[in-house]
JSON list of C-alpha atoms and ligand atoms in Angstrom, two decimals:
[
{"chain": "I", "resi": 1, "resn": "MET", "atom": "CA", "xyz": [0.00, 0.00, 0.00]},
{"chain": "I", "resi": 2, "resn": "THR", "atom": "CA", "xyz": [1.35, 3.37, -1.01]},
{"chain": "I", "resi": 3, "resn": "ILE", "atom": "CA", "xyz": [0.26, 6.89, -0.17]},
{"chain": "I", "resi": 4, "resn": "VAL", "atom": "CA", "xyz": [-0.26, 9.25, -3.11]},
{"chain": "I", "resi": 5, "resn": "ALA", "atom": "CA", "xyz": [-1.32, 12.85, -2.54]},
{"chain": "I", "resi": 6, "resn": "CYS", "atom": "CA", "xyz": [-3.95, 14.19, -4.98]},
{"chain": "I", "resi": 7, "resn": "SER", "atom": "CA", "xyz": [-2.52, 16.98, -7.17]},
{"chain": "I", "resi": 8, "resn": "LYS", "atom": "CA", "xyz": [-5.84, 18.83, -7.08]},
{"chain": "I", "resi": 9, "resn": "CYS", "atom": "CA", "xyz": [-7.18, 18.65, -3.52]},
{"chain": "I", "resi": 10, "resn": "GLY", "atom": "CA", "xyz": [-4.21, 17.31, -1.60]},
{"chain": "I", "resi": 11, "resn": "THR", "atom": "CA", "xyz": [-6.08, 14.33, -0.16]},
{"chain": "I", "resi": 12, "resn": "LYS", "atom": "CA", "xyz": [-3.72, 11.50, 0.70]},
{"chain": "I", "resi": 13, "resn": "ASN", "atom": "CA", "xyz": [-4.94, 8.36, -1.05]},
{"chain": "I", "resi": 14, "resn": "ARG", "atom": "CA", "xyz": [-3.90, 4.81, -0.29]},
{"chain": "I", "resi": 15, "resn": "VAL", "atom": "CA", "xyz": [-3.12, 3.02, -3.53]},
{"chain": "I", "resi": 16, "resn": "GLU", "atom": "CA", "xyz": [-2.35, -0.61, -4.24]},
{"chain": "I", "resi": 17, "resn": "ILE", "atom": "CA", "xyz": [0.30, -0.23, -6.92]},
{"chain": "I", "resi": 18, "resn": "ALA", "atom": "CA", "xyz": [-0.34, -3.71, -8.37]},
{"chain": "I", "resi": 19, "resn": "ALA", "atom": "CA", "xyz": [-4.04, -2.90, -8.84]},
{"chain": "I", "resi": 20, "resn": "ALA", "atom": "CA", "xyz": [-3.23, 0.56, -10.20]},
{"chain": "I", "resi": 21, "resn": "ALA", "atom": "CA", "xyz": [-1.34, -1.08, -13.07]},
{"chain": "I", "resi": 22, "resn": "THR", "atom": "CA", "xyz": [-4.60, -2.41, -14.53]},
{"chain": "I", "resi": 23, "resn": "ARG", "atom": "CA", "xyz": [-6.94, 0.51, -13.81]},
{"chain": "I", "resi": 24, "resn": "VAL", "atom": "CA", "xyz": [-6.54, 4.22, -13.30]},
{"chain": "I", "resi": 25, "resn": "ALA", "atom": "CA", "xyz": [-6.20, 5.18, -9.63]},
{"chain": "I", "resi": 26, "resn": "LYS", "atom": "CA", "xyz": [-8.37, 8.16, -8.76]},
{"chain": "I", "resi": 27, "resn": "CYS", "atom": "CA", "xyz": [-8.54, 10.46, -5.77]},
{"chain": "I", "resi": 28, "resn": "GLY", "atom": "CA", "xyz": [-11.15, 9.12, -3.33]},
{"chain": "I", "resi": 29, "resn": "LYS", "atom": "CA", "xyz": [-12.38, 12.63, -2.61]},
{"chain": "I", "resi": 30, "resn": "CYS", "atom": "CA", "xyz": [-12.50, 14.52, -5.90]},
{"chain": "I", "resi": 31, "resn": "GLY", "atom": "CA", "xyz": [-11.95, 11.83, -8.54]},
{"chain": "I", "resi": 32, "resn": "THR", "atom": "CA", "xyz": [-8.83, 13.38, -10.10]},
{"chain": "I", "resi": 33, "resn": "PRO", "atom": "CA", "xyz": [-6.56, 10.66, -11.58]},
{"chain": "I", "resi": 34, "resn": "LEU", "atom": "CA", "xyz": [-3.54, 10.23, -9.33]},
{"chain": "I", "resi": 35, "resn": "ASP", "atom": "CA", "xyz": [0.00, 10.70, -10.56]},
{"chain": "I", "resi": 36, "resn": "LEU", "atom": "CA", "xyz": [1.65, 7.52, -9.32]},
{"chain": "I", "resi": 37, "resn": "SER", "atom": "CA", "xyz": [5.12, 8.85, -10.08]},
{"chain": "I", "resi": 38, "resn": "LYS", "atom": "CA", "xyz": [4.50, 11.05, -7.04]},
{"chain": "I", "resi": 39, "resn": "ALA", "atom": "CA", "xyz": [3.94, 7.99, -4.86]},
{"chain": "I", "resi": 40, "resn": "ALA", "atom": "CA", "xyz": [5.55, 8.37, -1.48]},
{"chain": "I", "resi": 41, "resn": "SER", "atom": "CA", "xyz": [7.69, 5.55, -0.24]},
{"chain": "I", "resi": 42, "resn": "LYS", "atom": "CA", "xyz": [5.98, 2.80, 1.72]},
{"chain": "I", "resi": 43, "resn": "GLU", "atom": "CA", "xyz": [3.76, 3.69, 4.61]},
{"chain": "I", "resi": 44, "resn": "ASP", "atom": "CA", "xyz": [5.91, 4.76, 7.53]},
{"chain": "I", "resi": 45, "resn": "GLU", "atom": "CA", "xyz": [5.50, 1.98, 10.07]},
{"chain": "I", "resi": 46, "resn": "SER", "atom": "CA", "xyz": [7.96, 3.51, 12.51]},
{"chain": "I", "resi": 47, "resn": "LYS", "atom": "CA", "xyz": [5.14, 5.75, 13.76]},
{"chain": "I", "resi": 48, "resn": "PRO", "atom": "CA", "xyz": [1.78, 4.77, 15.27]},
{"chain": "I", "resi": 49, "resn": "LEU", "atom": "CA", "xyz": [-0.99, 4.55, 12.71]},
{"chain": "I", "resi": 50, "resn": "ILE", "atom": "CA", "xyz": [-4.00, 6.79, 13.43]},
{"chain": "I", "resi": 51, "resn": "VAL", "atom": "CA", "xyz": [-7.16, 4.70, 13.29]},
{"chain": "I", "resi": 52, "resn": "THR", "atom": "CA", "xyz": [-10.74, 6.05, 13.22]},
{"chain": "I", "resi": 53, "resn": "ASP", "atom": "CA", "xyz": [-14.26, 4.60, 13.33]},
{"chain": "I", "resi": 54, "resn": "ALA", "atom": "CA", "xyz": [-14.17, 4.71, 9.52]},
{"chain": "I", "resi": 55, "resn": "THR", "atom": "CA", "xyz": [-10.78, 3.03, 9.01]},
{"chain": "I", "resi": 56, "resn": "PHE", "atom": "CA", "xyz": [-10.77, 0.57, 11.92]},
{"chain": "I", "resi": 57, "resn": "ARG", "atom": "CA", "xyz": [-12.12, -2.41, 9.99]},
{"chain": "I", "resi": 58, "resn": "GLY", "atom": "CA", "xyz": [-9.65, -2.13, 7.13]},
{"chain": "I", "resi": 59, "resn": "GLU", "atom": "CA", "xyz": [-6.61, -1.13, 9.17]},
{"chain": "I", "resi": 60, "resn": "VAL", "atom": "CA", "xyz": [-7.04, -3.37, 12.20]},
{"chain": "I", "resi": 61, "resn": "LEU", "atom": "CA", "xyz": [-9.46, -6.24, 11.55]},
{"chain": "I", "resi": 62, "resn": "GLN", "atom": "CA", "xyz": [-8.29, -6.81, 7.99]},
{"chain": "I", "resi": 63, "resn": "ALA", "atom": "CA", "xyz": [-4.61, -6.28, 8.75]},
{"chain": "I", "resi": 64, "resn": "ASP", "atom": "CA", "xyz": [-2.20, -8.92, 7.51]},
{"chain": "I", "resi": 65, "resn": "GLY", "atom": "CA", "xyz": [-1.34, -11.70, 9.99]},
{"chain": "I", "resi": 66, "resn": "ARG", "atom": "CA", "xyz": [0.64, -9.42, 12.28]},
{"chain": "I", "resi": 67, "resn": "PRO", "atom": "CA", "xyz": [-0.71, -8.36, 15.68]},
{"chain": "I", "resi": 68, "resn": "VAL", "atom": "CA", "xyz": [-2.03, -4.80, 15.93]},
{"chain": "I", "resi": 69, "resn": "LEU", "atom": "CA", "xyz": [-1.59, -2.99, 19.25]},
{"chain": "I", "resi": 70, "resn": "LEU", "atom": "CA", "xyz": [-4.32, -0.34, 19.43]},
{"chain": "I", "resi": 71, "resn": "ASP", "atom": "CA", "xyz": [-3.94, 2.40, 22.04]},
{"chain": "I", "resi": 72, "resn": "CYS", "atom": "CA", "xyz": [-7.37, 3.81, 22.93]},
{"chain": "I", "resi": 73, "resn": "TRP", "atom": "CA", "xyz": [-6.80, 7.26, 24.36]},
{"chain": "I", "resi": 74, "resn": "ALA", "atom": "CA", "xyz": [-8.04, 10.84, 24.67]},
{"chain": "I", "resi": 75, "resn": "PRO", "atom": "CA", "xyz": [-6.14, 14.15, 24.80]},
{"chain": "I", "resi": 76, "resn": "TRP", "atom": "CA", "xyz": [-7.46, 15.10, 28.27]},
{"chain": "I", "resi": 77, "resn": "CYS", "atom": "CA", "xyz": [-6.33, 11.85, 29.91]},
{"chain": "I", "resi": 78, "resn": "GLY", "atom": "CA", "xyz": [-3.17, 12.21, 32.01]},
{"chain": "I", "resi": 79, "resn": "PRO", "atom": "CA", "xyz": [-2.10, 8.54, 32.07]},
{"chain": "I", "resi": 80, "resn": "CYS", "atom": "CA", "xyz": [-2.62, 8.42, 28.27]},
{"chain": "I", "resi": 81, "resn": "ARG", "atom": "CA", "xyz": [0.14, 11.00, 27.96]},
{"chain": "I", "resi": 82, "resn": "MET", "atom": "CA", "xyz": [2.50, 8.55, 29.68]},
{"chain": "I", "resi": 83, "resn": "VAL", "atom": "CA", "xyz": [1.53, 5.75, 27.32]},
{"chain": "I", "resi": 84, "resn": "GLY", "atom": "CA", "xyz": [1.85, 7.91, 24.18]},
{"chain": "I", "resi": 85, "resn": "PRO", "atom": "CA", "xyz": [5.68, 7.97, 24.09]},
{"chain": "I", "resi": 86, "resn": "ILE", "atom": "CA", "xyz": [5.76, 4.21, 24.83]},
{"chain": "I", "resi": 87, "resn": "MET", "atom": "CA", "xyz": [3.60, 3.62, 21.74]},
{"chain": "I", "resi": 88, "resn": "GLU", "atom": "CA", "xyz": [6.01, 5.77, 19.70]},
{"chain": "I", "resi": 89, "resn": "GLN", "atom": "CA", "xyz": [8.94, 3.67, 20.94]},
{"chain": "I", "resi": 90, "resn": "LEU", "atom": "CA", "xyz": [7.20, 0.35, 20.29]},
{"chain": "I", "resi": 91, "resn": "ALA", "atom": "CA", "xyz": [6.34, 1.50, 16.76]},
{"chain": "I", "resi": 92, "resn": "LEU", "atom": "CA", "xyz": [9.95, 2.50, 16.18]},
{"chain": "I", "resi": 93, "resn": "GLU", "atom": "CA", "xyz": [11.11, -0.94, 17.34]},
{"chain": "I", "resi": 94, "resn": "SER", "atom": "CA", "xyz": [8.42, -2.94, 15.48]},
{"chain": "I", "resi": 95, "resn": "GLN", "atom": "CA", "xyz": [10.53, -3.69, 12.37]},
{"chain": "I", "resi": 96, "resn": "GLY", "atom": "CA", "xyz": [7.55, -5.19, 10.60]},
{"chain": "I", "resi": 97, "resn": "ARG", "atom": "CA", "xyz": [6.73, -7.73, 13.34]},
{"chain": "I", "resi": 98, "resn": "TYR", "atom": "CA", "xyz": [3.62, -5.93, 14.60]},
{"chain": "I", "resi": 99, "resn": "ARG", "atom": "CA", "xyz": [1.76, -2.68, 14.01]},
{"chain": "I", "resi": 100, "resn": "VAL", "atom": "CA", "xyz": [1.09, 0.06, 16.56]},
{"chain": "I", "resi": 101, "resn": "ALA", "atom": "CA", "xyz": [-2.07, 2.13, 16.16]},
{"chain": "I", "resi": 102, "resn": "LYS", "atom": "CA", "xyz": [-3.95, 4.81, 18.10]},
{"chain": "I", "resi": 103, "resn": "LEU", "atom": "CA", "xyz": [-7.65, 5.55, 18.39]},
{"chain": "I", "resi": 104, "resn": "ASN", "atom": "CA", "xyz": [-8.97, 8.75, 19.95]},
{"chain": "I", "resi": 105, "resn": "VAL", "atom": "CA", "xyz": [-12.06, 7.53, 21.85]},
{"chain": "I", "resi": 106, "resn": "ASP", "atom": "CA", "xyz": [-13.67, 11.01, 21.95]},
{"chain": "I", "resi": 107, "resn": "GLU", "atom": "CA", "xyz": [-13.59, 11.29, 18.16]},
{"chain": "I", "resi": 108, "resn": "ASN", "atom": "CA", "xyz": [-14.41, 7.64, 17.53]},
{"chain": "I", "resi": 109, "resn": "PRO", "atom": "CA", "xyz": [-17.20, 6.60, 19.90]},
{"chain": "I", "resi": 110, "resn": "ARG", "atom": "CA", "xyz": [-18.45, 3.72, 17.74]},
{"chain": "I", "resi": 111, "resn": "ILE", "atom": "CA", "xyz": [-15.32, 1.59, 18.09]},
{"chain": "I", "resi": 112, "resn": "ALA", "atom": "CA", "xyz": [-14.87, 2.65, 21.73]},
{"chain": "I", "resi": 113, "resn": "SER", "atom": "CA", "xyz": [-18.34, 1.35, 22.54]},
{"chain": "I", "resi": 114, "resn": "GLU", "atom": "CA", "xyz": [-18.06, -1.75, 20.34]},
{"chain": "I", "resi": 115, "resn": "PHE", "atom": "CA", "xyz": [-15.04, -2.85, 22.39]},
{"chain": "I", "resi": 116, "resn": "GLN", "atom": "CA", "xyz": [-16.49, -1.59, 25.68]},
{"chain": "I", "resi": 117, "resn": "ILE", "atom": "CA", "xyz": [-13.69, 0.81, 26.49]},
{"chain": "I", "resi": 118, "resn": "GLN", "atom": "CA", "xyz": [-14.72, 1.97, 29.97]},
{"chain": "I", "resi": 119, "resn": "SER", "atom": "CA", "xyz": [-11.49, 3.57, 31.10]},
{"chain": "I", "resi": 120, "resn": "ILE", "atom": "CA", "xyz": [-8.51, 4.92, 29.26]},
{"chain": "I", "resi": 121, "resn": "PRO", "atom": "CA", "xyz": [-5.86, 4.23, 28.41]},
{"chain": "I", "resi": 122, "resn": "THR", "atom": "CA", "xyz": [-6.95, 0.80, 27.23]},
{"chain": "I", "resi": 123, "resn": "MET", "atom": "CA", "xyz": [-4.73, -1.06, 24.80]},
{"chain": "I", "resi": 124, "resn": "LEU", "atom": "CA", "xyz": [-6.30, -3.72, 22.62]},
{"chain": "I", "resi": 125, "resn": "ILE", "atom": "CA", "xyz": [-4.30, -6.33, 20.78]},
{"chain": "I", "resi": 126, "resn": "PHE", "atom": "CA", "xyz": [-5.84, -7.75, 17.63]},
{"chain": "I", "resi": 127, "resn": "LYS", "atom": "CA", "xyz": [-4.61, -10.61, 15.50]},
{"chain": "I", "resi": 128, "resn": "GLN", "atom": "CA", "xyz": [-6.23, -12.20, 12.43]},
{"chain": "I", "resi": 129, "resn": "GLY", "atom": "CA", "xyz": [-9.25, -9.95, 12.86]},
{"chain": "I", "resi": 130, "resn": "LYS", "atom": "CA", "xyz": [-9.86, -10.95, 16.48]},
{"chain": "I", "resi": 131, "resn": "LEU", "atom": "CA", "xyz": [-9.37, -9.18, 19.79]},
{"chain": "I", "resi": 132, "resn": "ILE", "atom": "CA", "xyz": [-6.90, -11.40, 21.64]},
{"chain": "I", "resi": 133, "resn": "ASP", "atom": "CA", "xyz": [-5.75, -9.26, 24.55]},
{"chain": "I", "resi": 134, "resn": "ARG", "atom": "CA", "xyz": [-6.73, -6.17, 26.51]},
{"chain": "I", "resi": 135, "resn": "ILE", "atom": "CA", "xyz": [-4.41, -4.07, 28.68]},
{"chain": "I", "resi": 136, "resn": "ILE", "atom": "CA", "xyz": [-6.21, -1.64, 30.98]},
{"chain": "I", "resi": 137, "resn": "GLY", "atom": "CA", "xyz": [-4.49, 1.40, 32.45]},
{"chain": "I", "resi": 138, "resn": "ALA", "atom": "CA", "xyz": [-1.02, 2.84, 31.97]},
{"chain": "I", "resi": 139, "resn": "GLN", "atom": "CA", "xyz": [1.69, 0.18, 32.18]},
{"chain": "I", "resi": 140, "resn": "PRO", "atom": "CA", "xyz": [5.46, 0.26, 31.89]},
{"chain": "I", "resi": 141, "resn": "LYS", "atom": "CA", "xyz": [6.87, -0.36, 28.44]},
{"chain": "I", "resi": 142, "resn": "GLU", "atom": "CA", "xyz": [8.25, -3.77, 29.45]},
{"chain": "I", "resi": 143, "resn": "ALA", "atom": "CA", "xyz": [4.78, -4.97, 30.48]},
{"chain": "I", "resi": 144, "resn": "ILE", "atom": "CA", "xyz": [3.21, -3.88, 27.18]},
{"chain": "I", "resi": 145, "resn": "ALA", "atom": "CA", "xyz": [6.10, -5.38, 25.20]},
{"chain": "I", "resi": 146, "resn": "ALA", "atom": "CA", "xyz": [5.64, -8.69, 27.04]},
{"chain": "I", "resi": 147, "resn": "ARG", "atom": "CA", "xyz": [1.95, -8.83, 26.07]},
{"chain": "I", "resi": 148, "resn": "LEU", "atom": "CA", "xyz": [2.92, -8.06, 22.46]},
{"chain": "I", "resi": 149, "resn": "ALA", "atom": "CA", "xyz": [5.46, -10.89, 22.56]},
{"chain": "I", "resi": 150, "resn": "GLN", "atom": "CA", "xyz": [2.69, -13.26, 23.68]},
{"chain": "I", "resi": 151, "resn": "ALA", "atom": "CA", "xyz": [0.49, -12.02, 20.85]},
{"chain": "I", "resi": 152, "resn": "LEU", "atom": "CA", "xyz": [3.29, -12.69, 18.35]},
{"chain": "I", "resi": 153, "resn": "LYS", "atom": "CA", "xyz": [3.42, -16.32, 19.52]},
{"chain": "I", "resi": 154, "resn": "ALA", "atom": "CA", "xyz": [-0.37, -16.74, 19.51]},
{"chain": "I", "resi": 155, "resn": "PRO", "atom": "CA", "xyz": [-1.77, -18.76, 16.57]},
{"chain": "R", "resi": 1, "resn": "LIG", "atom": "ZN1", "xyz": [-8.47, 15.00, -4.91]}
]
């Protein structure tokens, strides 16, 4: 998956280059054909991926076989601010083994309620489209990394 910015409206579109070879890739917002020569390099996985109610299914449930660690947070939450930098570090260290993502529960109430997030931070670990682990409250990096390691071993 590659990100290509629309030359007309600036919307960043996700494009499957293999599919784009057989049909014209167009901007999802305004329909302008995308100039694939302007394709950015691969999605930057060294940073947490921002997930929303709209993108959750595709980004998390339909992710490839790797675990996805989803940090459910809100800007006003003090403990969330301690977890934030840990997520950044885990993303930096992921090296393709897992994906780190963040969901703002205030802006995305549908997913927050679907997974019964009652206190934040809550970290959810998904694998193969299923919720396999739930970490409630701020935890040291080692504790979160240990749960991720378990998720990597899970079938
Ligand atoms: Zn556009």
